[in-house]
CSV table of C-alpha atoms in Angstrom, one decimal:
chain,number,residue,atom,x,y,z
A,1,UNK,CA,10.3,-9.0,-9.9
A,2,UNK,CA,12.9,-7.0,-8.0
A,3,UNK,CA,12.8,-7.5,-4.2
A,4,UNK,CA,13.8,-4.4,-2.2
A,5,UNK,CA,15.1,-4.8,1.3
A,6,UNK,CA,13.7,-2.4,3.8
A,7,UNK,CA,12.5,-2.4,7.4
A,8,UNK,CA,8.8,-2.5,8.0
A,9,UNK,CA,6.9,-1.7,11.2
A,10,UNK,CA,7.3,-4.5,13.8
A,11,UNK,CA,4.3,-6.6,14.7
A,12,UNK,CA,2.3,-4.6,17.3
A,13,UNK,CA,1.0,-5.4,20.7
A,14,UNK,CA,-2.6,-6.1,21.3
A,15,UNK,CA,-5.3,-3.6,22.3
A,16,UNK,CA,-8.0,-4.0,24.8
A,17,UNK,CA,-11.0,-2.0,23.5
A,18,UNK,CA,-13.0,-2.5,20.3
A,19,UNK,CA,-16.5,-1.7,19.2
A,20,UNK,CA,-19.1,-2.4,16.5
A,21,UNK,CA,-19.0,-6.1,15.8
A,22,UNK,CA,-19.3,-6.9,12.1
A,23,UNK,CA,-21.5,-9.4,10.3
A,24,UNK,CA,-19.5,-12.0,8.4
A,25,UNK,CA,-20.2,-11.5,4.7
A,26,UNK,CA,-21.1,-14.3,2.4
A,27,UNK,CA,-20.8,-13.3,-1.3
A,28,UNK,CA,-24.0,-13.9,-3.3
A,29,UNK,CA,-22.6,-14.7,-6.7
A,30,UNK,CA,-26.1,-15.5,-8.1
A,31,UNK,CA,-26.9,-11.8,-7.9
A,32,UNK,CA,-24.4,-10.8,-10.5
A,33,UNK,CA,-26.3,-9.5,-13.5
A,34,UNK,CA,-25.5,-10.1,-17.2
A,35,UNK,CA,-25.5,-6.5,-18.5
A,36,UNK,CA,-24.1,-4.8,-21.5
A,37,UNK,CA,-20.8,-3.1,-20.9
A,38,UNK,CA,-20.8,0.7,-20.9
A,39,UNK,CA,-18.0,3.2,-21.5
A,40,UNK,CA,-17.1,4.9,-18.2
A,41,UNK,CA,-15.3,8.3,-18.0
A,42,UNK,CA,-12.1,8.7,-16.0
A,43,UNK,CA,-12.3,10.8,-12.9
A,44,UNK,CA,-10.4,12.1,-9.9
A,45,UNK,CA,-11.9,12.9,-6.6
A,46,UNK,CA,-10.7,13.4,-3.0
A,47,UNK,CA,-12.4,12.2,0.1
A,48,UNK,CA,-12.3,14.2,3.2
A,49,UNK,CA,-10.5,13.0,6.3
A,50,UNK,CA,-12.6,11.0,8.8
A,51,UNK,CA,-14.5,12.6,11.6
A,52,UNK,CA,-17.9,11.1,12.0
A,53,UNK,CA,-17.9,8.2,14.5
A,54,UNK,CA,-18.2,4.9,12.7
A,55,UNK,CA,-20.7,3.7,15.2
A,56,UNK,CA,-23.1,6.7,14.8
A,57,UNK,CA,-26.2,5.7,12.8
A,58,UNK,CA,-25.2,2.0,12.9
A,59,UNK,CA,-27.4,-1.1,13.0
A,60,UNK,CA,-28.9,0.0,16.3
A,61,UNK,CA,-29.5,3.6,15.3
A,62,UNK,CA,-32.8,5.2,14.2
A,63,UNK,CA,-34.4,4.0,11.0
A,64,UNK,CA,-36.7,5.9,8.7
A,65,UNK,CA,-37.4,6.4,5.1
A,66,UNK,CA,-34.5,6.3,2.7
A,67,UNK,CA,-34.7,10.1,2.0
A,68,UNK,CA,-34.3,10.8,5.7
A,69,UNK,CA,-31.4,8.5,6.0
A,70,UNK,CA,-29.4,9.2,2.9
A,71,UNK,CA,-28.9,11.9,0.2
A,72,UNK,CA,-31.1,10.8,-2.7
A,73,UNK,CA,-31.2,11.8,-6.4
A,74,UNK,CA,-34.6,13.4,-5.7
A,75,UNK,CA,-33.2,15.6,-3.0
A,76,UNK,CA,-33.1,19.3,-4.0
A,77,UNK,CA,-29.6,19.4,-2.5
A,78,UNK,CA,-28.3,17.0,-5.1
A,79,UNK,CA,-27.4,19.6,-7.7
A,80,UNK,CA,-24.8,20.0,-10.4
A,81,UNK,CA,-22.5,21.5,-7.7
A,82,UNK,CA,-23.0,18.5,-5.5
A,83,UNK,CA,-23.9,19.2,-1.9
A,84,UNK,CA,-22.0,21.8,0.0
A,85,UNK,CA,-22.7,20.4,3.4
A,86,UNK,CA,-21.2,16.9,3.3
A,87,UNK,CA,-19.7,15.7,6.5
A,88,UNK,CA,-16.5,13.5,6.4
A,89,UNK,CA,-17.0,10.0,7.7
A,90,UNK,CA,-15.5,6.5,8.0
A,91,UNK,CA,-16.6,3.1,6.8
A,92,UNK,CA,-15.3,-0.4,7.3
A,93,UNK,CA,-15.4,-3.8,5.6
A,94,UNK,CA,-16.1,-2.8,2.0
A,95,UNK,CA,-15.0,-5.1,-0.9
A,96,UNK,CA,-16.3,-5.5,-4.4
A,97,UNK,CA,-16.5,-7.9,-7.3
A,98,UNK,CA,-16.3,-6.9,-10.9
A,99,UNK,CA,-19.2,-8.5,-12.9
A,100,UNK,CA,-17.5,-10.3,-15.8
A,101,UNK,CA,-17.7,-8.5,-19.1
A,102,UNK,CA,-19.6,-5.5,-17.8
A,103,UNK,CA,-18.9,-2.1,-16.3
A,104,UNK,CA,-20.9,-3.1,-13.2
A,105,UNK,CA,-19.8,-4.0,-9.7
A,106,UNK,CA,-21.2,-6.0,-6.8
A,107,UNK,CA,-20.4,-4.1,-3.6
A,108,UNK,CA,-20.1,-6.2,-0.4
A,109,UNK,CA,-20.8,-4.4,2.8
A,110,UNK,CA,-19.0,-6.4,5.5
A,111,UNK,CA,-19.1,-3.5,8.0
A,112,UNK,CA,-21.4,-2.7,10.9
A,113,UNK,CA,-23.5,0.1,9.2
A,114,UNK,CA,-25.7,0.6,6.2
A,115,UNK,CA,-24.1,2.3,3.1
A,116,UNK,CA,-25.9,4.3,0.4
A,117,UNK,CA,-24.4,4.6,-3.0
A,118,UNK,CA,-25.2,7.4,-5.5
A,119,UNK,CA,-24.3,6.1,-9.0
A,120,UNK,CA,-24.1,8.8,-11.6
A,121,UNK,CA,-23.1,8.5,-15.3
A,122,UNK,CA,-20.8,11.5,-15.2
A,123,UNK,CA,-19.8,14.4,-13.1
A,124,UNK,CA,-20.6,17.3,-12.7
A,125,UNK,CA,-23.9,16.4,-14.3
A,126,UNK,CA,-26.3,14.6,-12.0
A,127,UNK,CA,-29.1,13.5,-14.3
A,128,UNK,CA,-29.6,9.7,-14.4
A,129,UNK,CA,-28.3,9.2,-10.9
A,130,UNK,CA,-29.5,6.1,-9.0
A,131,UNK,CA,-29.4,5.3,-5.3
A,132,UNK,CA,-28.6,1.8,-3.9
A,133,UNK,CA,-28.8,1.1,-0.2
A,134,UNK,CA,-26.6,-1.8,1.0
A,135,UNK,CA,-27.4,-3.1,4.5
A,136,UNK,CA,-24.7,-4.2,6.8
A,137,UNK,CA,-23.6,-7.7,5.9
A,138,UNK,CA,-25.3,-7.6,2.5
A,139,UNK,CA,-24.2,-7.4,-1.1
A,140,UNK,CA,-25.9,-5.4,-3.9
A,141,UNK,CA,-25.2,-4.9,-7.6
A,142,UNK,CA,-24.5,-1.3,-8.6
A,143,UNK,CA,-25.8,0.1,-11.9
A,144,UNK,CA,-23.2,0.9,-14.6
A,145,UNK,CA,-21.9,4.4,-13.9
A,146,UNK,CA,-18.9,6.5,-14.2
A,147,UNK,CA,-18.9,7.4,-10.6
A,148,UNK,CA,-20.2,5.9,-7.4
A,149,UNK,CA,-20.4,8.2,-4.3
A,150,UNK,CA,-20.5,6.3,-1.0
A,151,UNK,CA,-22.3,7.7,2.0
A,152,UNK,CA,-23.2,6.8,5.5
A,153,UNK,CA,-26.6,7.7,7.1
A,154,UNK,CA,-27.1,11.4,7.7
A,155,UNK,CA,-26.0,13.1,10.9
A,156,UNK,CA,-28.2,16.0,12.0
A,157,UNK,CA,-29.6,16.3,8.5
A,158,UNK,CA,-26.1,16.4,6.8
A,159,UNK,CA,-25.0,13.7,4.3
A,160,UNK,CA,-21.8,11.8,5.3
A,161,UNK,CA,-19.2,11.1,2.6
A,162,UNK,CA,-17.1,8.0,3.1
A,163,UNK,CA,-15.6,7.2,-0.3
A,164,UNK,CA,-16.0,7.1,-4.1
A,165,UNK,CA,-15.5,4.7,-7.0
A,166,UNK,CA,-14.6,5.6,-10.5
A,167,UNK,CA,-13.6,3.7,-13.7
A,168,UNK,CA,-10.0,3.6,-14.9
A,169,UNK,CA,-8.7,1.9,-18.1
A,170,UNK,CA,-7.6,-1.1,-16.0
A,171,UNK,CA,-10.8,-1.3,-13.9
A,172,UNK,CA,-12.5,0.3,-10.9
A,173,UNK,CA,-10.6,2.6,-8.5
A,174,UNK,CA,-12.1,2.9,-5.0
A,175,UNK,CA,-11.2,5.2,-2.3
A,176,UNK,CA,-12.5,5.0,1.3
A,177,UNK,CA,-11.8,6.5,4.7
A,178,UNK,CA,-11.4,3.6,7.0
A,179,UNK,CA,-11.9,3.2,10.8
A,180,UNK,CA,-9.5,4.3,13.5
A,181,UNK,CA,-8.3,2.0,16.2
A,182,UNK,CA,-10.9,0.8,18.6
A,183,UNK,CA,-14.0,1.2,16.3
A,184,UNK,CA,-14.1,-2.3,15.0
A,185,UNK,CA,-14.3,-5.5,17.0
A,186,UNK,CA,-11.7,-7.5,15.1
A,187,UNK,CA,-12.2,-10.5,17.4
A,188,UNK,CA,-15.8,-10.7,16.4
A,189,UNK,CA,-14.9,-10.7,12.7
A,190,UNK,CA,-12.5,-13.6,13.2
A,191,UNK,CA,-14.4,-15.4,16.0
A,192,UNK,CA,-13.2,-18.8,14.7
A,193,UNK,CA,-9.6,-17.7,15.0
A,194,UNK,CA,-8.8,-18.5,11.4
A,195,UNK,CA,-6.4,-15.6,11.0
A,196,UNK,CA,-3.5,-13.9,12.9
A,197,UNK,CA,-5.0,-11.0,14.8
A,198,UNK,CA,-4.5,-8.9,17.9
A,199,UNK,CA,-5.5,-10.7,21.0
A,200,UNK,CA,-4.1,-14.0,19.8
A,201,UNK,CA,-1.5,-15.7,22.0
A,202,UNK,CA,1.1,-15.5,19.2
A,203,UNK,CA,0.4,-11.9,18.3
A,204,UNK,CA,2.3,-8.9,19.6
A,205,UNK,CA,4.8,-10.8,21.8
A,206,UNK,CA,8.4,-9.9,22.3
A,207,UNK,CA,9.6,-12.7,20.0
A,208,UNK,CA,8.9,-13.4,16.4
A,209,UNK,CA,6.1,-16.1,16.2
A,210,UNK,CA,6.2,-19.1,14.0
A,211,UNK,CA,5.0,-18.0,10.6
A,212,UNK,CA,4.2,-20.0,7.4
A,213,UNK,CA,5.2,-17.9,4.4
A,214,UNK,CA,3.4,-18.6,1.1
A,215,UNK,CA,3.9,-17.5,-2.5
A,216,UNK,CA,1.5,-14.7,-3.4
A,217,UNK,CA,1.9,-15.5,-7.1
A,218,UNK,CA,0.7,-19.1,-6.6
A,219,UNK,CA,-2.2,-17.8,-4.4
A,220,UNK,CA,-3.4,-15.4,-7.2
A,221,UNK,CA,-2.8,-12.2,-5.1
A,222,UNK,CA,-1.6,-8.8,-6.3
A,223,UNK,CA,-1.8,-5.2,-5.3
A,224,UNK,CA,-2.5,-2.0,-7.3
A,225,UNK,CA,-1.7,1.5,-6.4
A,226,UNK,CA,-3.5,4.0,-8.7
A,227,UNK,CA,-3.0,7.7,-7.9
A,228,UNK,CA,-2.4,6.8,-4.2
A,229,UNK,CA,-5.4,4.5,-4.0
A,230,UNK,CA,-4.1,1.0,-2.9
A,231,UNK,CA,-6.2,-2.2,-3.3
A,232,UNK,CA,-5.5,-5.9,-2.7
A,233,UNK,CA,-6.9,-8.3,-5.4
A,234,UNK,CA,-7.7,-11.9,-4.7
A,235,UNK,CA,-7.7,-13.9,-7.9
A,236,UNK,CA,-7.1,-17.2,-6.1
A,237,UNK,CA,-9.6,-19.8,-4.8
A,238,UNK,CA,-9.4,-19.2,-1.1
A,239,UNK,CA,-10.6,-16.4,1.2
A,240,UNK,CA,-7.8,-14.2,2.5
A,241,UNK,CA,-7.7,-11.5,5.2
A,242,UNK,CA,-5.9,-8.2,5.4
A,243,UNK,CA,-5.1,-6.8,8.8
A,244,UNK,CA,-4.6,-3.1,8.8
A,245,UNK,CA,-2.6,-1.4,11.6
A,246,UNK,CA,-1.9,2.3,11.9
A,247,UNK,CA,0.1,4.4,14.4
A,248,UNK,CA,-2.9,4.3,16.7
A,249,UNK,CA,-3.1,0.5,16.7
A,250,UNK,CA,-5.1,-2.2,14.9
A,251,UNK,CA,-7.8,-0.7,12.7
A,252,UNK,CA,-9.6,-3.3,10.6
A,253,UNK,CA,-9.7,-6.9,9.3
A,254,UNK,CA,-10.8,-7.1,5.7
A,255,UNK,CA,-12.1,-10.5,4.5
A,256,UNK,CA,-11.6,-10.9,0.8
A,257,UNK,CA,-13.4,-13.7,-1.0
A,258,UNK,CA,-12.1,-15.3,-4.3
A,259,UNK,CA,-12.4,-12.8,-7.2
A,260,UNK,CA,-12.9,-9.9,-4.9
A,261,UNK,CA,-11.0,-6.7,-4.3
A,262,UNK,CA,-10.5,-4.7,-1.1
A,263,UNK,CA,-9.5,-1.0,-1.1
A,264,UNK,CA,-7.2,0.0,1.7
A,265,UNK,CA,-8.0,3.2,3.5
A,266,UNK,CA,-5.9,6.3,2.8
A,267,UNK,CA,-3.2,7.3,5.2
A,268,UNK,CA,-0.2,5.7,6.9
A,269,UNK,CA,-0.6,2.0,7.7
A,270,UNK,CA,0.9,-1.5,7.6
A,271,UNK,CA,-1.2,-4.3,6.1
A,272,UNK,CA,-0.6,-8.0,6.8
A,273,UNK,CA,-2.0,-10.1,3.9
A,274,UNK,CA,-2.8,-13.5,5.3
A,275,UNK,CA,-4.3,-16.9,4.5
A,276,UNK,CA,-6.0,-19.1,7.0
A,277,UNK,CA,-3.9,-20.6,9.8
A,278,UNK,CA,-2.3,-23.9,8.9
A,279,UNK,CA,-2.3,-26.3,11.9
A,280,UNK,CA,-2.6,-23.3,14.1
A,281,UNK,CA,0.4,-21.5,12.5
A,282,UNK,CA,-0.2,-18.0,10.9
A,283,UNK,CA,0.1,-18.0,7.1
A,284,UNK,CA,1.5,-14.8,5.6
A,285,UNK,CA,1.6,-13.8,1.9
A,286,UNK,CA,3.0,-10.3,2.2
A,287,UNK,CA,3.3,-7.1,4.2
A,288,UNK,CA,2.4,-3.8,2.7
A,289,UNK,CA,3.8,-0.6,4.0
A,290,UNK,CA,1.8,2.5,2.9
A,291,UNK,CA,2.8,6.1,3.7
A,292,UNK,CA,0.8,9.0,2.6
A,293,UNK,CA,-1.0,6.8,0.0
A,294,UNK,CA,2.3,5.6,-1.5
A,295,UNK,CA,3.6,2.0,-1.5
A,296,UNK,CA,6.9,1.9,0.3
A,297,UNK,CA,9.5,-0.9,-0.1
A,298,UNK,CA,8.8,-4.0,2.0
A,299,UNK,CA,10.7,-7.2,2.7
A,300,UNK,CA,7.5,-9.1,1.9
A,301,UNK,CA,6.0,-7.4,-1.1
A,302,UNK,CA,2.9,-8.5,-3.1
A,303,UNK,CA,3.3,-8.5,-6.8
A,304,UNK,CA,1.9,-5.6,-8.8
A,305,UNK,CA,-0.7,-6.1,-11.6
A,306,UNK,CA,2.0,-6.2,-14.3
A,307,UNK,CA,4.0,-8.8,-12.5
A,308,UNK,CA,0.9,-10.9,-11.8
A,309,UNK,CA,-0.2,-10.7,-15.5
A,310,UNK,CA,3.3,-11.5,-16.7
A,311,UNK,CA,3.4,-14.6,-14.5
A,312,UNK,CA,0.0,-15.8,-15.8
A,313,UNK,CA,0.0,-14.8,-19.5
A,314,UNK,CA,2.2,-13.7,-22.3
A,315,UNK,CA,2.2,-9.9,-22.1
A,316,UNK,CA,3.8,-7.1,-24.1
A,317,UNK,CA,6.2,-6.6,-21.3
A,318,UNK,CA,7.1,-10.3,-20.9
A,319,UNK,CA,10.7,-11.2,-21.4
A,320,UNK,CA,9.6,-13.9,-23.9
A,321,UNK,CA,7.2,-11.6,-25.7
A,322,UNK,CA,9.1,-12.2,-29.0
A,323,UNK,CA,9.3,-15.9,-28.6
A,324,UNK,CA,7.3,-16.6,-31.7
A,325,UNK,CA,4.5,-19.1,-32.3
A,326,UNK,CA,6.7,-22.2,-32.4
A,327,UNK,CA,7.5,-21.6,-28.7
A,328,UNK,CA,3.9,-21.3,-27.7
A,329,UNK,CA,1.2,-23.8,-27.0
A,330,UNK,CA,-1.8,-23.4,-29.3
A,331,UNK,CA,-5.2,-23.9,-27.6
A,332,UNK,CA,-8.5,-24.9,-29.2
A,333,UNK,CA,-10.7,-21.8,-29.1
A,334,UNK,CA,-13.8,-23.8,-30.1
A,335,UNK,CA,-13.3,-26.5,-27.5
A,336,UNK,CA,-12.7,-23.9,-24.8
A,337,UNK,CA,-15.7,-21.8,-26.0
A,338,UNK,CA,-13.7,-18.6,-26.8
A,339,UNK,CA,-15.6,-16.6,-29.5
A,340,UNK,CA,-16.0,-13.1,-30.8
A,341,UNK,CA,-18.8,-10.9,-32.1
A,342,UNK,CA,-18.3,-8.2,-34.7
A,343,UNK,CA,-20.7,-6.6,-37.2
A,344,UNK,CA,-19.2,-5.1,-40.4
A,345,UNK,CA,-18.6,-1.4,-39.9
A,346,UNK,CA,-19.2,-1.5,-36.1
A,347,UNK,CA,-17.2,0.5,-33.7
A,348,UNK,CA,-16.6,-2.3,-31.2
A,349,UNK,CA,-15.7,-6.0,-31.0
A,350,UNK,CA,-16.8,-8.3,-28.2
A,351,UNK,CA,-14.8,-11.2,-27.0
A,352,UNK,CA,-16.7,-13.9,-25.1
A,353,UNK,CA,-15.4,-16.5,-22.7
A,354,UNK,CA,-18.0,-19.2,-22.2
A,355,UNK,CA,-15.5,-21.7,-20.9
A,356,UNK,CA,-14.1,-22.5,-17.5
A,357,UNK,CA,-10.7,-20.9,-17.6
A,358,UNK,CA,-9.5,-17.2,-17.5
A,359,UNK,CA,-8.3,-15.8,-20.8
A,360,UNK,CA,-6.7,-12.4,-21.7
A,361,UNK,CA,-7.0,-10.2,-24.8
A,362,UNK,CA,-4.0,-8.3,-26.2
A,363,UNK,CA,-5.2,-5.1,-27.9
A,364,UNK,CA,-4.2,-1.6,-28.7
A,365,UNK,CA,-5.2,1.5,-26.7
A,366,UNK,CA,-3.9,4.5,-28.6
A,367,UNK,CA,-0.2,3.8,-29.1
A,368,UNK,CA,0.0,1.3,-26.2
A,369,UNK,CA,-0.4,-2.4,-26.3
A,370,UNK,CA,-2.6,-3.5,-23.4
A,371,UNK,CA,-3.9,-6.7,-21.9
A,372,UNK,CA,-7.5,-7.2,-20.6
A,373,UNK,CA,-8.5,-10.4,-18.7
A,374,UNK,CA,-11.9,-12.0,-19.4
A,375,UNK,CA,-13.3,-14.2,-16.6
A,376,UNK,CA,-15.1,-17.5,-17.2
A,377,UNK,CA,-18.6,-16.8,-18.3
A,378,UNK,CA,-17.7,-13.2,-19.1
A,379,UNK,CA,-17.1,-11.0,-22.0
A,380,UNK,CA,-15.3,-7.8,-22.8
A,381,UNK,CA,-15.8,-5.2,-25.6
A,382,UNK,CA,-13.0,-3.2,-27.3
A,383,UNK,CA,-13.2,-0.1,-29.5
A,384,UNK,CA,-12.7,-0.5,-33.3
A,385,UNK,CA,-12.0,2.3,-35.8
A,386,UNK,CA,-14.0,1.1,-38.8
A,387,UNK,CA,-12.3,3.6,-41.1
A,388,UNK,CA,-8.7,2.5,-40.2
A,389,UNK,CA,-6.8,1.2,-43.2
A,390,UNK,CA,-4.3,-0.6,-40.9
A,391,UNK,CA,-5.1,-3.9,-39.3
A,392,UNK,CA,-6.4,-3.7,-35.7
A,393,UNK,CA,-5.3,-6.9,-34.0
A,394,UNK,CA,-7.0,-8.6,-31.0
A,395,UNK,CA,-5.1,-11.6,-29.8
A,396,UNK,CA,-6.6,-14.1,-27.3
A,397,UNK,CA,-4.2,-15.9,-25.0
A,398,UNK,CA,-4.7,-18.5,-22.2
A,399,UNK,CA,-2.9,-19.0,-18.9
A,400,UNK,CA,0.8,-20.2,-19.0
A,401,UNK,CA,1.5,-23.8,-18.3
A,402,UNK,CA,4.3,-25.4,-16.2
A,403,UNK,CA,5.2,-22.2,-14.4
A,404,UNK,CA,7.9,-22.6,-11.7
A,405,UNK,CA,6.8,-21.7,-8.1
A,406,UNK,CA,8.6,-19.0,-6.3
A,407,UNK,CA,10.9,-19.4,-3.3
A,408,UNK,CA,9.0,-18.3,-0.2
A,409,UNK,CA,10.4,-16.1,2.5
A,410,UNK,CA,11.9,-17.7,5.6
A,411,UNK,CA,13.3,-16.9,9.0
A,412,UNK,CA,17.1,-17.1,8.9
A,413,UNK,CA,19.5,-18.2,11.6
A,414,UNK,CA,19.6,-14.7,13.1
A,415,UNK,CA,15.8,-14.6,13.4
A,416,UNK,CA,15.4,-12.1,10.6
A,417,UNK,CA,13.0,-12.5,7.7
A,418,UNK,CA,14.8,-13.5,4.5
A,419,UNK,CA,12.7,-12.5,1.5
A,420,UNK,CA,11.7,-14.9,-1.1
A,421,UNK,CA,11.8,-14.7,-4.9
A,422,UNK,CA,9.2,-15.0,-7.6
A,423,UNK,CA,8.9,-18.1,-9.7
A,424,UNK,CA,9.6,-18.4,-13.4
A,425,UNK,CA,6.7,-17.9,-15.8
A,426,UNK,CA,5.9,-21.0,-17.8
A,427,UNK,CA,5.2,-21.7,-21.5
A,428,UNK,CA,2.9,-19.1,-23.0
A,429,UNK,CA,-0.4,-20.2,-24.7
A,430,UNK,CA,-2.6,-18.7,-27.3
A,431,UNK,CA,-5.9,-19.1,-29.1
A,432,UNK,CA,-5.2,-16.9,-32.1
A,433,UNK,CA,-6.1,-13.5,-33.3
A,434,UNK,CA,-8.9,-11.5,-35.0
A,435,UNK,CA,-7.7,-8.7,-37.4
A,436,UNK,CA,-10.1,-5.9,-38.5
A,437,UNK,CA,-9.4,-3.4,-41.3
A,438,UNK,CA,-11.7,-0.9,-42.9
A,439,UNK,CA,-14.6,-2.2,-40.8
A,440,UNK,CA,-14.3,-5.8,-41.9
A,441,UNK,CA,-12.7,-8.9,-40.5
A,442,UNK,CA,-9.7,-9.7,-42.7
A,443,UNK,CA,-8.4,-12.6,-40.6
A,444,UNK,CA,-9.7,-14.7,-37.8
A,445,UNK,CA,-8.5,-17.8,-36.0
A,446,UNK,CA,-11.3,-17.5,-33.4
A,447,UNK,CA,-14.9,-18.8,-34.0
A,448,UNK,CA,-17.4,-16.0,-34.6
A,449,UNK,CA,-20.5,-16.1,-32.4
A,450,UNK,CA,-23.7,-15.2,-34.2
A,451,UNK,CA,-25.3,-12.1,-32.6
A,452,UNK,CA,-28.7,-13.7,-32.4
A,453,UNK,CA,-27.3,-16.8,-30.7
A,454,UNK,CA,-25.5,-14.6,-28.2
A,455,UNK,CA,-28.8,-12.7,-27.5
A,456,UNK,CA,-30.6,-16.1,-27.1
A,457,UNK,CA,-27.9,-17.3,-24.6
A,458,UNK,CA,-28.6,-14.2,-22.6
A,459,UNK,CA,-32.4,-14.8,-22.6
A,460,UNK,CA,-31.8,-18.3,-21.4
A,461,UNK,CA,-29.7,-17.0,-18.5
A,462,UNK,CA,-32.4,-14.5,-17.6
A,463,UNK,CA,-35.0,-17.2,-17.7
A,464,UNK,CA,-33.0,-19.4,-15.3
A,465,UNK,CA,-33.0,-16.5,-12.8
């Protein structure tokens, strides 16, 4: 990773007025469904700038039937042209979890107001649309869909648009309009003072506070910027927080649980990515500087997705990509419960990970060689051309071993932040490959899972629920 030196916004002073305390969110993992994956279309959409007050229609506001609070699929205003009278609005505290092996999401509403989600297979068509209402402080599974339209409660009979989610090749892309300074009670979100926030004695002073810098690679953190939509991903095992600050002052504190992702609002802001305080000292993983939806150079960057994957797996862009099998560690797919499912002549192959470790699948997407992670207990499906007379290769790899930790940032003798450097990726590992040609498996080093057994496994999981 190349580290670019640039100045970032200095740590701000505290503010005195906040509103709308937020319920602390606890992720309900047991709600995550086991659903078949679906193909989702790509899309592009813009969200209007915020104007509706974040507090309007909040937990203390009026309550009525769903169709009086949100735009629903049954509403005559939900047409192929959408609704022409959307109001722009703002939302806070939204994060999501990708359900392993599916095209479904669990949306976590850590904000102070209820959120309604219109999930539609494809736009501009509106048939098959479903509505999910997520109460403040709750989590709900969203149906598989190409687009999810996020809304607040209606204002004077008008639906309020706050964001959208669509599917990209690398996963969901979520855009939201976030709060402005003073709308969120950050102190209430962090009432236990676990993180470094405005109002703390060591925040916003004239001198640089004591800071504990940590390696974002080792913590499993990375950032994505897709078409101007920036998101922080937590693939570690500890909750983190992202403090966002705009030109108007502190805006929000996003709590991101392990395996969750938090979109950052559009606009100009600085985001402090933090861990819990260590013996009272703030822990800082990185600082993101975003201008007009673009990631700007920072002295404390987070790794991007490619850098993160390269550090964890053997990837097509790794410097040791051509290392050869003798320089790799061969893992036991049967022992680690890595299997595949393929029926002769089928147009897709499914890789299952019933073990306890993350794996990745190297596969082709057009002319590009891509990598897709599969979580423990998850699966992923990939397209197959059954008429292709050239081998289609699907290679399963495990996490690298003996990776060298990076050098963390530090405060130098002049009181300036000296950036750290990434560690060295360790020895690559692999499970083997499956090769399909003319609709048949011509080579496999991975155990094949009987389709009936896979269906029986799913029935047993449903029964346990």
